[in-house]
Short mmCIF file of N, CA, C and O in Angstrom, two decimals:
data_model
loop_
_atom_site.label_atom_id
_atom_site.label_comp_id
_atom_site.label_asym_id
_atom_site.label_seq_id
_atom_site.Cartn_x
_atom_site.Cartn_y
_atom_site.Cartn_z
N PHE A 1 0.69 -1.24 0.05
CA PHE A 1 -0.03 -0.03 0.07
C PHE A 1 0.78 1.31 0.00
O PHE A 1 0.23 2.37 -0.15
N ASP A 2 2.01 1.03 0.16
CA ASP A 2 3.14 2.34 0.12
C ASP A 2 3.56 2.14 -0.97
O ASP A 2 4.45 1.39 -1.75
N ARG A 3 3.19 3.36 -1.78
CA ARG A 3 3.48 3.32 -3.26
C ARG A 3 4.53 4.24 -3.60
O ARG A 3 4.63 4.58 -4.99
N TRP A 4 5.44 4.82 -3.08
CA TRP A 4 6.45 6.14 -3.37
C TRP A 4 7.56 5.51 -3.87
O TRP A 4 8.14 4.45 -3.73
N ILE A 5 7.93 6.43 -4.52
CA ILE A 5 9.24 6.42 -5.14
C ILE A 5 10.14 7.53 -5.21
O ILE A 5 9.52 8.71 -5.16
N GLU A 6 11.05 7.51 -4.80
CA GLU A 6 12.07 8.71 -4.53
C GLU A 6 11.97 9.77 -5.96
O GLU A 6 11.64 9.14 -6.66
N GLY A 7 11.80 10.83 -5.53
CA GLY A 7 11.75 12.13 -6.51
C GLY A 7 12.71 11.74 -7.62
O GLY A 7 13.76 11.75 -7.19
N ASP A 8 12.58 12.21 -8.97
CA ASP A 8 13.44 11.95 -10.01
C ASP A 8 14.02 10.88 -10.18
O ASP A 8 14.87 10.58 -11.06
N LEU A 9 13.77 9.70 -9.38
CA LEU A 9 14.65 8.38 -9.72
C LEU A 9 14.35 7.80 -10.71
O LEU A 9 15.52 7.46 -11.46
N LEU A 10 13.06 8.05 -11.40
CA LEU A 10 12.86 7.27 -12.89
C LEU A 10 13.40 7.86 -13.72
O LEU A 10 13.76 7.38 -14.82
N ASP A 11 13.62 9.24 -13.76
CA ASP A 11 14.24 10.41 -14.48
C ASP A 11 15.85 10.07 -14.59
O ASP A 11 16.28 9.55 -15.62
N THR A 12 16.10 10.09 -13.40
CA THR A 12 17.63 9.56 -13.33
C THR A 12 17.99 8.24 -13.92
O THR A 12 19.09 7.96 -14.43
N LEU A 13 17.23 7.13 -13.91
CA LEU A 13 17.64 6.04 -14.20
C LEU A 13 17.57 6.16 -15.53
O LEU A 13 18.59 5.40 -16.34
N ALA A 14 16.59 6.64 -16.22
CA ALA A 14 16.76 6.52 -17.78
C ALA A 14 17.94 7.23 -18.59
O ALA A 14 18.30 6.71 -19.25
N ASN A 15 18.05 8.49 -17.75
CA ASN A 15 19.55 9.12 -18.18
C ASN A 15 20.77 8.64 -17.97
O ASN A 15 21.79 8.83 -18.95
N GLU A 16 20.58 7.74 -17.09
CA GLU A 16 21.88 7.13 -16.81
C GLU A 16 22.02 5.55 -17.22
O GLU A 16 23.17 4.59 -17.00
N GLY A 17 20.88 5.18 -17.76
CA GLY A 17 20.73 4.00 -18.63
C GLY A 17 21.06 2.73 -17.52
O GLY A 17 21.15 1.60 -17.95
N ILE A 18 20.44 2.95 -16.04
CA ILE A 18 20.35 2.01 -15.31
C ILE A 18 19.16 1.34 -14.76
O ILE A 18 18.30 2.24 -15.13
N GLY A 19 19.03 0.42 -13.88
CA GLY A 19 17.55 0.10 -13.25
C GLY A 19 17.57 0.16 -12.16
O GLY A 19 18.61 0.31 -11.01
N CYS A 20 16.35 -0.38 -11.31
CA CYS A 20 16.78 -0.30 -9.76
C CYS A 20 15.19 -1.55 -9.87
O CYS A 20 14.69 -2.07 -10.62
N ILE A 21 15.60 -1.87 -8.42
CA ILE A 21 14.71 -3.01 -7.86
C ILE A 21 13.78 -2.64 -6.56
O ILE A 21 14.29 -1.92 -6.38
N VAL A 22 12.71 -3.04 -6.97
CA VAL A 22 11.83 -2.56 -5.89
C VAL A 22 11.44 -3.78 -5.01
O VAL A 22 11.73 -4.69 -5.30
N PHE A 23 11.07 -3.20 -4.00
CA PHE A 23 10.78 -4.37 -2.69
C PHE A 23 9.70 -4.68 -2.02
O PHE A 23 8.94 -3.45 -2.24
N SER A 24 9.26 -5.47 -1.68
CA SER A 24 7.66 -5.79 -0.93
C SER A 24 6.55 -5.38 -2.03
O SER A 24 5.84 -4.68 -1.46
N PRO A 25 6.70 -5.70 -3.04
CA PRO A 25 5.26 -5.20 -4.05
C PRO A 25 4.25 -6.22 -3.36
O PRO A 25 2.78 -5.64 -4.03
N LEU A 26 4.20 -6.98 -2.57
CA LEU A 26 2.95 -7.66 -2.14
C LEU A 26 2.44 -6.89 -0.90
O LEU A 26 1.73 -7.53 -0.21
N ALA A 27 3.23 -5.92 -0.16
CA ALA A 27 2.87 -5.27 0.94
C ALA A 27 2.84 -6.60 1.97
O ALA A 27 1.99 -6.64 2.64
N GLN A 28 3.74 -7.38 2.05
CA GLN A 28 3.64 -8.23 3.25
C GLN A 28 2.83 -9.36 3.09
O GLN A 28 2.46 -9.81 4.09
N GLY A 29 2.32 -9.52 1.90
CA GLY A 29 1.30 -10.46 1.62
C GLY A 29 -0.10 -9.84 1.47
O GLY A 29 -1.31 -10.11 1.35
N MET A 30 -0.43 -8.45 2.09
CA MET A 30 -1.63 -7.89 1.72
C MET A 30 -2.20 -7.94 0.58
O MET A 30 -3.48 -7.69 0.37
N LEU A 31 -1.35 -7.59 -0.60
CA LEU A 31 -1.69 -7.69 -2.12
C LEU A 31 -1.78 -9.07 -2.50
O LEU A 31 -1.17 -9.17 -3.97
N THR A 32 -2.01 -10.13 -1.93
CA THR A 32 -2.49 -11.54 -2.53
C THR A 32 -3.81 -11.55 -1.86
O THR A 32 -4.41 -11.17 -1.12
N ASN A 33 -4.17 -12.83 -2.02
CA ASN A 33 -5.70 -13.34 -1.84
C ASN A 33 -5.57 -13.75 -0.39
O ASN A 33 -6.76 -14.14 -0.10
N LYS A 34 -4.46 -14.01 0.18
CA LYS A 34 -4.57 -14.75 1.19
C LYS A 34 -5.31 -13.99 2.85
O LYS A 34 -5.75 -14.64 3.45
N TYR A 35 -5.48 -12.55 2.56
CA TYR A 35 -5.99 -11.76 3.62
C TYR A 35 -7.69 -11.23 3.28
O TYR A 35 -8.15 -10.43 4.00
N LEU A 36 -8.04 -11.79 2.13
CA LEU A 36 -9.30 -10.86 1.46
C LEU A 36 -10.50 -11.46 2.48
O LEU A 36 -11.30 -10.99 2.38
N ASP A 37 -10.51 -12.45 2.81
CA ASP A 37 -11.70 -13.04 4.06
C ASP A 37 -11.39 -13.02 5.45
O ASP A 37 -11.79 -14.20 6.18
N GLY A 38 -10.20 -12.35 5.95
CA GLY A 38 -9.81 -12.33 7.09
C GLY A 38 -8.24 -12.70 7.27
O GLY A 38 -7.75 -12.96 6.57
N VAL A 39 -7.90 -13.11 8.46
CA VAL A 39 -6.38 -13.38 9.03
C VAL A 39 -6.23 -14.81 9.41
O VAL A 39 -6.68 -15.43 10.18
N PRO A 40 -6.01 -15.48 8.27
CA PRO A 40 -5.55 -17.37 8.49
C PRO A 40 -4.68 -17.26 9.87
O PRO A 40 -3.79 -16.46 10.07
N ASP A 41 -5.05 -18.30 10.67
CA ASP A 41 -4.08 -18.60 11.67
C ASP A 41 -2.56 -18.95 11.28
O ASP A 41 -1.89 -18.66 11.95
N ASP A 42 -2.67 -19.43 10.12
CA ASP A 42 -0.96 -19.73 9.66
C ASP A 42 -0.38 -18.84 9.27
O ASP A 42 0.54 -18.72 8.35
N SER A 43 -0.80 -17.61 9.30
CA SER A 43 -0.28 -16.31 8.68
C SER A 43 0.69 -15.32 9.05
O SER A 43 0.79 -15.55 10.44
N ARG A 44 1.01 -14.41 8.34
CA ARG A 44 2.36 -13.59 8.92
C ARG A 44 1.47 -12.63 9.94
O ARG A 44 2.06 -12.78 11.20
N ALA A 45 0.50 -12.43 9.55
CA ALA A 45 -0.20 -11.34 10.22
C ALA A 45 -0.47 -11.87 11.68
O ALA A 45 -1.05 -11.20 12.80
N ALA A 46 -0.88 -13.30 11.67
CA ALA A 46 -1.21 -13.86 12.82
C ALA A 46 -0.37 -14.14 14.11
O ALA A 46 -0.77 -14.36 15.19
N LYS A 47 0.87 -14.05 13.74
CA LYS A 47 1.93 -14.11 14.33
C LYS A 47 2.41 -12.84 15.22
O LYS A 47 2.18 -11.55 14.75
N ALA A 48 2.73 -12.97 16.70
CA ALA A 48 3.03 -11.61 17.42
C ALA A 48 4.46 -10.89 16.90
O ALA A 48 4.54 -9.85 17.45
N HIS A 49 5.38 -11.60 15.95
CA HIS A 49 6.29 -10.77 15.74
C HIS A 49 6.38 -10.99 13.82
O HIS A 49 5.60 -11.38 13.32
N GLY A 50 7.07 -10.05 13.53
CA GLY A 50 7.42 -9.61 12.09
C GLY A 50 6.76 -8.60 11.46
O GLY A 50 6.26 -7.72 12.29
N PHE A 51 7.06 -8.51 10.62
CA PHE A 51 6.78 -7.10 9.59
C PHE A 51 5.36 -6.63 9.46
O PHE A 51 4.65 -5.76 9.37
N LEU A 52 4.60 -7.70 9.39
CA LEU A 52 3.23 -7.69 8.94
C LEU A 52 2.50 -7.73 10.49
O LEU A 52 2.37 -9.13 10.90
N GLN A 53 1.61 -6.83 11.05
CA GLN A 53 0.95 -7.19 12.20
C GLN A 53 -0.62 -7.18 12.12
O GLN A 53 -0.85 -6.34 10.75
N ARG A 54 -1.21 -8.14 12.63
CA ARG A 54 -2.49 -7.75 12.45
C ARG A 54 -3.40 -6.33 12.52
O ARG A 54 -4.25 -6.21 11.54
N ASP A 55 -2.91 -5.26 13.28
CA ASP A 55 -3.68 -4.14 13.40
C ASP A 55 -3.28 -3.36 11.62
O ASP A 55 -3.62 -2.37 11.71
N GLN A 56 -2.44 -3.91 10.94
CA GLN A 56 -2.00 -3.04 9.75
C GLN A 56 -3.31 -3.70 8.77
O GLN A 56 -3.35 -2.95 7.57
N LEU A 57 -3.99 -4.73 8.98
CA LEU A 57 -4.91 -5.26 8.04
C LEU A 57 -6.26 -4.24 8.56
O LEU A 57 -7.39 -5.20 9.04
N THR A 58 -6.62 -3.16 8.38
CA THR A 58 -7.54 -2.60 8.57
C THR A 58 -8.78 -2.89 7.67
O THR A 58 -8.25 -3.50 6.41
N GLY A 59 -9.83 -2.66 8.15
CA GLY A 59 -11.12 -2.92 7.09
C GLY A 59 -10.83 -2.04 5.87
O GLY A 59 -11.09 -2.41 4.65
N ALA A 60 -10.03 -0.74 6.02
CA ALA A 60 -10.07 -0.13 4.48
C ALA A 60 -9.23 -0.89 3.63
O ALA A 60 -9.29 -0.79 2.54
N ARG A 61 -8.11 -1.42 4.10
CA ARG A 61 -7.14 -1.92 3.41
C ARG A 61 -7.85 -3.36 2.96
O ARG A 61 -7.18 -3.84 1.60
N ILE A 62 -8.28 -4.15 3.39
CA ILE A 62 -9.29 -5.26 3.14
C ILE A 62 -9.99 -5.04 2.16
O ILE A 62 -9.96 -5.72 1.26
N ASN A 63 -10.95 -4.14 2.30
CA ASN A 63 -11.87 -3.58 1.37
C ASN A 63 -11.32 -3.23 -0.17
O ASN A 63 -11.52 -3.29 -1.28
N ALA A 64 -10.02 -2.61 0.10
CA ALA A 64 -9.12 -1.90 -1.19
C ALA A 64 -8.28 -3.12 -1.54
O ALA A 64 -8.13 -3.27 -2.95
N ALA A 65 -7.96 -4.21 -1.32
CA ALA A 65 -7.32 -5.40 -1.82
C ALA A 65 -8.53 -6.12 -2.42
O ALA A 65 -8.40 -6.74 -3.49
N ARG A 66 -9.80 -5.92 -2.04
CA ARG A 66 -10.88 -6.73 -2.53
C ARG A 66 -11.06 -5.96 -3.90
O ARG A 66 -11.25 -6.66 -5.02
N ALA A 67 -11.01 -5.01 -3.95
CA ALA A 67 -11.38 -4.01 -5.04
C ALA A 67 -10.31 -3.95 -6.06
O ALA A 67 -10.67 -4.36 -7.26
N LEU A 68 -8.83 -4.28 -5.56
CA LEU A 68 -8.03 -4.48 -6.72
C LEU A 68 -7.93 -5.69 -7.27
O LEU A 68 -7.60 -5.99 -8.42
N ASP A 69 -8.56 -6.79 -6.25
CA ASP A 69 -8.78 -8.17 -6.74
C ASP A 69 -9.70 -8.17 -7.91
O ASP A 69 -9.27 -9.03 -9.03
N GLU A 70 -10.61 -7.00 -7.77
CA GLU A 70 -11.65 -7.32 -8.72
C GLU A 70 -10.84 -7.03 -10.34
O GLU A 70 -11.38 -7.43 -11.12
N ILE A 71 -10.09 -5.69 -10.16
CA ILE A 71 -9.43 -5.61 -11.25
C ILE A 71 -8.78 -6.44 -11.71
O ILE A 71 -8.42 -6.70 -12.96
N ALA A 72 -7.70 -7.01 -10.98
CA ALA A 72 -6.94 -7.93 -11.45
C ALA A 72 -7.47 -9.23 -12.01
O ALA A 72 -6.88 -9.48 -13.03
N GLY A 73 -8.80 -9.59 -11.65
CA GLY A 73 -9.64 -10.42 -12.36
C GLY A 73 -10.07 -10.28 -13.80
O GLY A 73 -10.00 -11.09 -14.40
N ASN A 74 -10.34 -8.88 -13.93
CA ASN A 74 -10.47 -8.46 -14.96
C ASN A 74 -9.33 -8.13 -15.95
O ASN A 74 -9.75 -8.12 -17.22
N ARG A 75 -8.12 -8.26 -15.71
CA ARG A 75 -6.86 -8.15 -16.59
C ARG A 75 -6.75 -9.58 -16.56
O ARG A 75 -5.68 -9.97 -17.45
N GLY A 76 -7.29 -10.61 -16.32
CA GLY A 76 -6.72 -12.09 -15.98
C GLY A 76 -5.77 -12.42 -15.40
O GLY A 76 -4.86 -13.23 -15.72
N GLN A 77 -5.67 -11.93 -14.11
CA GLN A 77 -4.27 -11.84 -13.20
C GLN A 77 -5.15 -12.31 -11.95
O GLN A 77 -6.04 -11.68 -11.70
N THR A 78 -3.92 -12.64 -11.02
CA THR A 78 -4.17 -12.95 -9.41
C THR A 78 -4.06 -11.36 -9.19
O THR A 78 -3.15 -10.55 -9.65
N LEU A 79 -4.15 -11.11 -8.16
CA LEU A 79 -4.09 -9.98 -7.18
C LEU A 79 -2.65 -9.73 -6.74
O LEU A 79 -1.88 -8.64 -7.41
N ALA A 80 -1.84 -10.77 -6.28
CA ALA A 80 -0.30 -11.01 -6.34
C ALA A 80 0.24 -10.30 -7.98
O ALA A 80 0.95 -9.54 -7.86
N GLN A 81 -0.53 -11.08 -8.84
CA GLN A 81 0.21 -10.94 -10.27
C GLN A 81 0.33 -9.34 -10.66
O GLN A 81 0.92 -8.77 -11.05
N MET A 82 -0.89 -8.81 -10.65
CA MET A 82 -1.10 -7.56 -10.36
C MET A 82 -0.26 -6.52 -9.96
O MET A 82 0.47 -5.60 -10.55
N ALA A 83 -0.22 -6.75 -8.56
CA ALA A 83 0.68 -5.89 -7.93
C ALA A 83 2.01 -5.76 -8.25
O ALA A 83 2.85 -4.86 -8.43
N ILE A 84 2.73 -7.02 -8.89
CA ILE A 84 4.15 -7.23 -9.32
C ILE A 84 3.87 -6.25 -10.83
O ILE A 84 5.06 -5.92 -10.79
N ALA A 85 3.28 -6.77 -11.48
CA ALA A 85 2.88 -5.89 -12.67
C ALA A 85 2.90 -4.26 -12.64
O ALA A 85 3.66 -3.94 -13.44
N TRP A 86 2.46 -3.77 -11.84
CA TRP A 86 2.20 -2.26 -11.32
C TRP A 86 3.28 -1.86 -11.01
O TRP A 86 3.95 -0.63 -11.79
N THR A 87 4.36 -2.74 -10.31
CA THR A 87 5.63 -2.41 -10.03
C THR A 87 6.65 -2.43 -11.02
O THR A 87 7.64 -1.51 -11.43
N LEU A 88 6.53 -3.22 -12.05
CA LEU A 88 7.21 -3.22 -13.24
C LEU A 88 6.87 -2.65 -14.47
O LEU A 88 7.77 -2.31 -15.41
N ARG A 89 5.92 -1.61 -14.22
CA ARG A 89 5.19 -1.04 -15.21
C ARG A 89 6.18 0.20 -16.06
O ARG A 89 6.10 0.46 -16.97
N HIS A 90 7.06 0.55 -15.06
CA HIS A 90 8.27 1.55 -15.46
C HIS A 90 9.59 0.78 -15.80
O HIS A 90 10.04 -0.03 -15.37
N GLU A 91 9.72 1.33 -17.25
CA GLU A 91 10.97 0.91 -17.76
C GLU A 91 12.19 0.60 -16.98
O GLU A 91 12.88 -0.20 -17.37
N GLY A 92 12.26 1.84 -15.87
CA GLY A 92 13.67 1.68 -15.09
C GLY A 92 13.71 0.72 -13.90
O GLY A 92 14.84 0.59 -13.21
N VAL A 93 12.59 0.37 -13.61
CA VAL A 93 12.23 -0.86 -12.92
C VAL A 93 12.71 -2.53 -13.41
O VAL A 93 11.80 -2.66 -14.12
N THR A 94 13.65 -3.02 -13.01
CA THR A 94 14.06 -4.13 -13.57
C THR A 94 13.87 -5.12 -12.81
O THR A 94 13.87 -6.43 -13.62
N SER A 95 13.38 -5.01 -11.89
CA SER A 95 13.12 -6.51 -10.87
C SER A 95 12.24 -5.83 -9.65
O SER A 95 12.37 -4.71 -9.52
N SER A 96 11.35 -6.86 -9.25
CA SER A 96 10.51 -6.71 -8.13
C SER A 96 10.46 -7.72 -7.37
O SER A 96 10.62 -9.14 -7.58
N LEU A 97 11.41 -7.67 -6.20
CA LEU A 97 11.74 -8.62 -5.05
C LEU A 97 10.55 -8.99 -4.09
O LEU A 97 10.17 -8.17 -3.56
N ILE A 98 10.34 -10.06 -4.42
CA ILE A 98 9.21 -10.82 -3.43
C ILE A 98 10.02 -11.70 -2.54
O ILE A 98 11.20 -12.25 -2.49
N GLY A 99 9.19 -11.91 -1.36
CA GLY A 99 9.59 -13.08 -0.34
C GLY A 99 8.63 -14.27 -0.89
O GLY A 99 7.58 -14.47 -0.48
N ALA A 100 9.46 -15.32 -1.10
CA ALA A 100 8.46 -16.54 -1.73
C ALA A 100 8.84 -17.66 -0.33
O ALA A 100 9.94 -17.88 -0.36
N SER A 101 7.77 -18.09 -0.07
CA SER A 101 7.77 -19.64 0.77
C SER A 101 7.45 -20.71 0.28
O SER A 101 8.02 -21.66 0.72
N ARG A 102 6.89 -20.58 -0.88
CA ARG A 102 6.98 -21.79 -1.95
C ARG A 102 6.80 -21.56 -3.30
O ARG A 102 7.03 -20.38 -3.79
N VAL A 103 7.16 -22.70 -4.15
CA VAL A 103 7.71 -22.66 -5.21
C VAL A 103 6.32 -21.93 -6.23
O VAL A 103 6.66 -21.12 -7.08
N SER A 104 5.22 -22.39 -5.73
CA SER A 104 4.27 -21.73 -6.32
C SER A 104 3.95 -20.13 -6.35
O SER A 104 3.60 -19.51 -7.01
N HIS A 105 4.66 -19.43 -5.19
CA HIS A 105 4.59 -18.32 -5.28
C HIS A 105 5.45 -17.53 -6.36
O HIS A 105 5.28 -16.60 -6.73
N VAL A 106 6.71 -18.25 -6.63
CA VAL A 106 7.68 -17.94 -8.01
C VAL A 106 6.72 -17.90 -8.99
O VAL A 106 7.00 -17.19 -10.16
N ASP A 107 6.05 -19.10 -9.08
CA ASP A 107 5.54 -19.43 -10.37
C ASP A 107 4.58 -18.33 -10.69
O ASP A 107 4.46 -17.87 -11.78
N ASP A 108 3.64 -18.19 -9.40
CA ASP A 108 2.79 -16.74 -10.03
C ASP A 108 3.61 -15.67 -9.87
O ASP A 108 2.86 -14.66 -10.94
N ALA A 109 4.33 -15.13 -9.27
CA ALA A 109 5.03 -14.07 -9.47
C ALA A 109 5.67 -13.92 -11.23
O ALA A 109 5.40 -12.92 -12.02
N VAL A 110 6.11 -14.79 -11.47
CA VAL A 110 6.73 -15.08 -12.96
C VAL A 110 5.69 -14.85 -13.90
O VAL A 110 5.45 -13.98 -14.75
N ALA A 111 4.39 -15.39 -13.69
CA ALA A 111 3.17 -15.11 -14.45
C ALA A 111 2.76 -13.82 -14.90
O ALA A 111 2.11 -13.22 -15.50
N ALA A 112 3.24 -12.92 -13.71
CA ALA A 112 2.70 -11.37 -14.01
C ALA A 112 3.37 -10.95 -14.84
O ALA A 112 3.21 -10.01 -15.41
N LEU A 113 4.51 -11.29 -15.58
CA LEU A 113 5.36 -10.86 -16.76
C LEU A 113 4.24 -10.97 -18.05
O LEU A 113 4.81 -10.30 -19.04
N SER A 114 3.44 -11.90 -18.12
CA SER A 114 2.51 -11.88 -19.56
C SER A 114 1.94 -10.68 -19.38
O SER A 114 1.41 -10.48 -20.85
N ARG A 115 1.70 -9.99 -18.51
CA ARG A 115 0.79 -8.36 -18.65
C ARG A 115 1.36 -7.35 -17.82
O ARG A 115 0.71 -7.44 -16.59
N VAL A 116 2.12 -6.61 -17.97
CA VAL A 116 2.98 -5.43 -17.15
C VAL A 116 2.09 -4.19 -17.61
O VAL A 116 2.46 -3.32 -17.12
N SER A 117 1.55 -4.35 -19.00
CA SER A 117 0.90 -2.83 -19.04
C SER A 117 -0.57 -2.63 -18.55
O SER A 117 -1.12 -3.72 -18.47
N PHE A 118 -0.70 -1.28 -18.04
CA PHE A 118 -1.75 -1.21 -17.78
C PHE A 118 -2.46 0.42 -18.71
O PHE A 118 -1.91 0.92 -19.07
N ASN A 119 -3.98 0.24 -18.79
CA ASN A 119 -4.34 1.51 -19.38
C ASN A 119 -4.71 2.31 -18.24
O ASN A 119 -4.62 2.23 -16.97
N GLY A 120 -5.14 3.66 -18.81
CA GLY A 120 -5.12 4.73 -17.92
C GLY A 120 -5.96 4.80 -17.07
O GLY A 120 -6.03 5.20 -15.97
N GLY A 121 -7.29 4.06 -17.47
CA GLY A 121 -8.66 3.97 -16.40
C GLY A 121 -8.01 3.21 -15.29
O GLY A 121 -8.45 3.13 -14.33
N GLU A 122 -7.08 1.96 -15.63
CA GLU A 122 -6.96 0.82 -14.62
C GLU A 122 -5.95 1.65 -13.63
O GLU A 122 -6.36 1.36 -12.50
N LEU A 123 -4.97 2.45 -13.98
CA LEU A 123 -4.09 3.33 -13.39
C LEU A 123 -4.68 3.93 -12.54
O LEU A 123 -4.62 4.27 -11.19
N GLU A 124 -5.69 4.70 -13.14
CA GLU A 124 -6.56 5.77 -12.02
C GLU A 124 -7.35 4.94 -11.12
O GLU A 124 -7.69 5.57 -9.83
N ARG A 125 -8.11 4.29 -11.41
CA ARG A 125 -8.94 3.23 -10.60
C ARG A 125 -8.10 2.48 -9.48
O ARG A 125 -8.42 2.69 -8.18
N ILE A 126 -6.62 1.85 -9.60
CA ILE A 126 -6.17 1.70 -8.70
C ILE A 126 -5.70 2.59 -7.60
O ILE A 126 -5.78 2.46 -6.48
N GLU A 127 -5.10 3.84 -8.09
CA GLU A 127 -4.61 4.83 -7.35
C GLU A 127 -5.99 5.52 -6.43
O GLU A 127 -5.82 5.53 -5.34
N GLU A 128 -7.23 5.26 -7.03
CA GLU A 128 -8.49 5.65 -6.45
C GLU A 128 -8.44 4.85 -5.13
O GLU A 128 -9.00 5.27 -3.97
N ILE A 129 -8.35 3.56 -5.40
CA ILE A 129 -8.80 2.43 -4.40
C ILE A 129 -7.80 2.68 -3.42
O ILE A 129 -7.83 2.53 -2.10
N LEU A 130 -6.45 2.72 -3.88
CA LEU A 130 -5.45 2.61 -2.50
C LEU A 130 -5.52 4.20 -2.00
O LEU A 130 -5.14 4.32 -0.67
N GLY A 131 -5.58 5.09 -2.54
CA GLY A 131 -5.95 6.55 -1.98
C GLY A 131 -6.83 6.62 -0.98
O GLY A 131 -6.82 6.85 0.03
N SER A 132 -8.19 5.61 -0.95
CA SER A 132 -8.96 5.55 -0.07
C SER A 132 -8.75 4.61 1.30
O SER A 132 -9.27 4.50 2.22
N ALA A 133 -7.58 4.04 0.94
CA ALA A 133 -7.40 2.60 2.08
C ALA A 133 -5.75 3.35 2.94
O ALA A 133 -5.44 3.02 4.04
N ASP A 134 -5.32 4.61 2.32
CA ASP A 134 -4.54 5.10 3.26
C ASP A 134 -4.84 5.83 4.63
O ASP A 134 -5.90 5.78 5.07
#
């Protein structure tokens, strides 16, 4: 849900002919389908320690994830695939660093490469949804 990028970074990357790697494109799992129906007992957010805490899964964020999941479905992608594609839509972003605990997570992430472009309406709707979750 934190989608900031350092000012002028994309321009600098283009001018210098280099790329960058983004991290946590799945917002510690919030941008997967794992939390759309609550907090599973075996999830990161259910643990007392770690980067994702239960209180970060606010109603607004869960509702936003559900709305984003709908956009992803219309694109023929999972929510996670769309989140990764969103980070890769800029030419200067060369990699999107995920934390996979299963081979299926890697397979799902790689499948995001089949559709990394977005139309203007999709980008506007994504910003609108994420803005309401801040």
